[in-house]
PDB file of C-alpha atoms in Angstrom:
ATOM      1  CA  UNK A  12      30.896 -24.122 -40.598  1.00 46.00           C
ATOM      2  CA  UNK A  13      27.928 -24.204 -38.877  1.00 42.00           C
ATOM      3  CA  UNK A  14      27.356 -21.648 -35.639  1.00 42.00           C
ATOM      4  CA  UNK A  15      24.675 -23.212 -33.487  1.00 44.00           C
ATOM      5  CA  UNK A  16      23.709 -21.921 -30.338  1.00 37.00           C
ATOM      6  CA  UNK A  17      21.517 -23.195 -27.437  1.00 38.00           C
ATOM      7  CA  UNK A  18      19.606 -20.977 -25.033  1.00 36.00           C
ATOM      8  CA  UNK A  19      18.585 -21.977 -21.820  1.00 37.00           C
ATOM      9  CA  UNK A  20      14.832 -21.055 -22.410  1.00 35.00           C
ATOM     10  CA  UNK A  21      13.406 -21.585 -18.674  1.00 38.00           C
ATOM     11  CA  UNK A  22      14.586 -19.260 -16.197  1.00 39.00           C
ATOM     12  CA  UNK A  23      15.203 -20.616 -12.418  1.00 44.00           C
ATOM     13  CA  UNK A  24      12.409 -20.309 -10.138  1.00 45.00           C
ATOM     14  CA  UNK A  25      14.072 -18.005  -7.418  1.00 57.00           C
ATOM     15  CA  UNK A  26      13.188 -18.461  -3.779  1.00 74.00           C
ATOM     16  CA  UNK A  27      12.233 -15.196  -1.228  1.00 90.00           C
ATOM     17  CA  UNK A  28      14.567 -15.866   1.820  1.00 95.00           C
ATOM     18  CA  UNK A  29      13.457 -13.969   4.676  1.00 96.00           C
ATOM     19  CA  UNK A  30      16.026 -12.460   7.124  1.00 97.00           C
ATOM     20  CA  UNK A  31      17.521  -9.754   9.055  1.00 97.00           C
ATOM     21  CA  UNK A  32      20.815  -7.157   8.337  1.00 96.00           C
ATOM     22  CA  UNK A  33      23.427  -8.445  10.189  1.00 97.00           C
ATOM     23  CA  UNK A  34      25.861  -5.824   9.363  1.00 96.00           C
ATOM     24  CA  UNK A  35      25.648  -2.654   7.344  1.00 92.00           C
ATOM     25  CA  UNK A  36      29.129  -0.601   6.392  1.00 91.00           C
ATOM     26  CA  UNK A  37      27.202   2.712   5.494  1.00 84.00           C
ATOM     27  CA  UNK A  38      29.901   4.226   4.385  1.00 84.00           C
ATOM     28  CA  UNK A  39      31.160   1.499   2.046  1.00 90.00           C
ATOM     29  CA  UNK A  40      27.581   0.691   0.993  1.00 89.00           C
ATOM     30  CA  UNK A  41      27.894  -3.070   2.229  1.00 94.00           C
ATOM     31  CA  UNK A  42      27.391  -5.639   4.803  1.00 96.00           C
ATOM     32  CA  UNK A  43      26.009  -8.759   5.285  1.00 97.00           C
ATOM     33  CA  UNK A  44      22.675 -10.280   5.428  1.00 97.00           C
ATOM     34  CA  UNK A  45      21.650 -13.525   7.773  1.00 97.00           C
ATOM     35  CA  UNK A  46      19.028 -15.851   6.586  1.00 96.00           C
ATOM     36  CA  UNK A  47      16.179 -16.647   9.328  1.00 95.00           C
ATOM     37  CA  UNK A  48      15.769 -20.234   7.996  1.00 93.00           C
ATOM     38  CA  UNK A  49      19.290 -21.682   7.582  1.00 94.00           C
ATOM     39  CA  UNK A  50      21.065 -18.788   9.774  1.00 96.00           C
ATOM     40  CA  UNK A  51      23.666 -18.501   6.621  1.00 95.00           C
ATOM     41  CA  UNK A  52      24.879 -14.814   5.782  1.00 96.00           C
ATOM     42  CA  UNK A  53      24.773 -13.284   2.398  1.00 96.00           C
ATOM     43  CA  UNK A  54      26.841 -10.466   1.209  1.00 96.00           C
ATOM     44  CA  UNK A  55      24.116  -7.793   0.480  1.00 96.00           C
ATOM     45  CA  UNK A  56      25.362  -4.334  -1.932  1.00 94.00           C
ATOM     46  CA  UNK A  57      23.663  -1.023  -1.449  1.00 90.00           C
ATOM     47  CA  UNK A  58      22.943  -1.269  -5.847  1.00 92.00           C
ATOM     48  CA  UNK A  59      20.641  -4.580  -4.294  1.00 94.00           C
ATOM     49  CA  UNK A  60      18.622  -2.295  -2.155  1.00 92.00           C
ATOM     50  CA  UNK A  61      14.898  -1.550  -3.972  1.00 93.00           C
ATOM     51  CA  UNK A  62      14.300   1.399  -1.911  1.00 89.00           C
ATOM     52  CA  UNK A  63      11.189   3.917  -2.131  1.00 86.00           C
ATOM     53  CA  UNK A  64      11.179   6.394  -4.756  1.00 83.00           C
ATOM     54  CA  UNK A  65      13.754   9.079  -4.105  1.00 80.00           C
ATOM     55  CA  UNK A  66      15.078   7.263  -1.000  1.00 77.00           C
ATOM     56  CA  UNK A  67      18.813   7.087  -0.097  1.00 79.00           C
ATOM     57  CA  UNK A  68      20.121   3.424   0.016  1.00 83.00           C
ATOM     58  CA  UNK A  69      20.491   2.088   3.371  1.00 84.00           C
ATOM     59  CA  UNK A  70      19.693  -0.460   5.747  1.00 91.00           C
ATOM     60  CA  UNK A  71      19.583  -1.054   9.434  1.00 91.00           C
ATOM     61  CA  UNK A  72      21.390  -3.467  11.945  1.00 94.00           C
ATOM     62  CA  UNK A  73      18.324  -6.226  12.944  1.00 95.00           C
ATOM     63  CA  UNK A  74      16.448  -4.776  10.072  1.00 95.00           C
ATOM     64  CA  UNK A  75      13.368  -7.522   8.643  1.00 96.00           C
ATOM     65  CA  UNK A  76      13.977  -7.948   4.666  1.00 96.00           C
ATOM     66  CA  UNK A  77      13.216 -10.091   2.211  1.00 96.00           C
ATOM     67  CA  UNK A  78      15.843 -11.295  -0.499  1.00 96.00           C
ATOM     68  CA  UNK A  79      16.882 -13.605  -3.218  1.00 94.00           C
ATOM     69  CA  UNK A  80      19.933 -15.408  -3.246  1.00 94.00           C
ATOM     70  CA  UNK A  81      22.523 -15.740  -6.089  1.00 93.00           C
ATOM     71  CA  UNK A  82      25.961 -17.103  -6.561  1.00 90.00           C
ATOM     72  CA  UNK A  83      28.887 -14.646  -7.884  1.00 85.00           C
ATOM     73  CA  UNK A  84      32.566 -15.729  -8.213  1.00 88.00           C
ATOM     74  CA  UNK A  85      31.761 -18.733  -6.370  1.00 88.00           C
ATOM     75  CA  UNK A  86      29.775 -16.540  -3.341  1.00 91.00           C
ATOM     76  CA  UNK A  87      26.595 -15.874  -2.113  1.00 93.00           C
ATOM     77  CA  UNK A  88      25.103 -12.937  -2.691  1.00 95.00           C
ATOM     78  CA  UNK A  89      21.631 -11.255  -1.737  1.00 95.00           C
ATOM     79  CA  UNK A  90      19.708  -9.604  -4.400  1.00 95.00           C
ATOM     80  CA  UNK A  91      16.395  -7.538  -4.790  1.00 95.00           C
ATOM     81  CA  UNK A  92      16.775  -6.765  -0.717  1.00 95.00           C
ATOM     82  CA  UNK A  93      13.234  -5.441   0.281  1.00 94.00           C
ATOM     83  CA  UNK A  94      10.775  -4.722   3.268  1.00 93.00           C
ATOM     84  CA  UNK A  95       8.587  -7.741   3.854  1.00 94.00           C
ATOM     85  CA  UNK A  96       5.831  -8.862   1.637  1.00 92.00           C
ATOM     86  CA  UNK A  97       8.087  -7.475  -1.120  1.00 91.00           C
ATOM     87  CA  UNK A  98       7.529  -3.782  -0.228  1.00 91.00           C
ATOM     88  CA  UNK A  99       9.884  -0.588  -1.209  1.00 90.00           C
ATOM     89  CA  UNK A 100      12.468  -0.806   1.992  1.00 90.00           C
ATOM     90  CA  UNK A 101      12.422   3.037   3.805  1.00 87.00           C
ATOM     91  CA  UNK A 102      14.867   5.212   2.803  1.00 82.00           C
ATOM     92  CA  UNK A 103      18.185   5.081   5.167  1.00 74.00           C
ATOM     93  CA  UNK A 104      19.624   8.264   6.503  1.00 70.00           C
ATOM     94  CA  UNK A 105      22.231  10.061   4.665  1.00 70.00           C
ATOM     95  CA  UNK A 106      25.530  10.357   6.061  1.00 64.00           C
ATOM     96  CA  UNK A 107      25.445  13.640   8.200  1.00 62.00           C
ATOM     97  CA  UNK A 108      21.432  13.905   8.159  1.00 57.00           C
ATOM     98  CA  UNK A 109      21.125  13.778  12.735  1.00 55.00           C
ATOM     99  CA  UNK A 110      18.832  15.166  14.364  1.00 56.00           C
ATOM    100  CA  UNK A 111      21.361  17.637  15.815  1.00 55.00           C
ATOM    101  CA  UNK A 112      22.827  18.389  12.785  1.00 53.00           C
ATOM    102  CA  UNK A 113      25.776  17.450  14.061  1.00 53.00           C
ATOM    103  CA  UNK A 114      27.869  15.155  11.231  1.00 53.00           C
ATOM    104  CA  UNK A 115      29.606  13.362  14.022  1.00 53.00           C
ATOM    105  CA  UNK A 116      27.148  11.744  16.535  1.00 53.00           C
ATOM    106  CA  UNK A 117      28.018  11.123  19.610  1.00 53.00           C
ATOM    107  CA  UNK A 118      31.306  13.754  19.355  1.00 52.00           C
ATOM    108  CA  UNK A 119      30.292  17.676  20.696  1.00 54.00           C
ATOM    109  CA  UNK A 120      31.987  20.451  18.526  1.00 55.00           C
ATOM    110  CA  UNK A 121      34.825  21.137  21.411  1.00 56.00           C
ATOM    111  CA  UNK A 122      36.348  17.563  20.833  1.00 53.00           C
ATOM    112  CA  UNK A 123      35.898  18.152  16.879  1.00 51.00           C
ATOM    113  CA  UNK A 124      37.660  21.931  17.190  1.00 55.00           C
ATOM    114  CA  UNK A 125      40.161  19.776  19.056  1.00 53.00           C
ATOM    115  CA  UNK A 126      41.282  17.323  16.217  1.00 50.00           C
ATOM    116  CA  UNK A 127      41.025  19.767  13.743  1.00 51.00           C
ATOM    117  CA  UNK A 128      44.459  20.815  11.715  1.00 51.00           C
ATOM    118  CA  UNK A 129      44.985  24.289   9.818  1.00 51.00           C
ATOM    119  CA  UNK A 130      47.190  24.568   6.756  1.00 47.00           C
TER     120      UNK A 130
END
């Protein structure tokens, strides 16, 4: 019985697509990223972000990146997401890091007090 096996020995030359974040689901850690060239959108995950050192793993809306496209289960799929020229993106703000301090922007603590329930 002979067990031969052939390796692919090249790897594929992988393009930089440059583009902006379409959407962004912070609390799901997903959204979608559009391609400037062919106006396309990728899926993008927040484990494809290559964020600065320590950072949290987020992007913004209209935010410029750089990216490399790959096909999963038959999709498109962005990976190695960074800053242009290849940089570290920023790290995003964590969830309930405002500059009020307040968890819920855009909601005062009378209409939170309001919806809240005691058991």
């Amino acid at each position: 019985v002979s067990t031969q096996r052939s390796f692919i020995s090249a790897t594929p030359a992988l393009l930089v697509h440059k583009g902006r974040i379409k959407t962004w689901m912070s609390g799901r850690g997903f959204g979608f990223v559009e391609c400037d060239e062919t106006k396309s959108q990728h899926f993008v995950h927040f484990s494809s972000l290559k964020i600065e050192a320590g950072g949290y793993r987020s992007v913004s809306v209209g935010q410029e990146v750089e990216f490399d496209v790959a096909q999963v289960d038959g999709r498109s799929r962005a990976e190695n997401v960074t800053a242009p020229g290849g940089n570290p993106l920023p790290s995003g703000q964590r969830p309930g890091d405002t500059p009020s301090g307040n968890p819920f922007p855009g909601t005062t603590k009378k209409k939170r007090d309001a919806f809240s329930v005691d058991f």
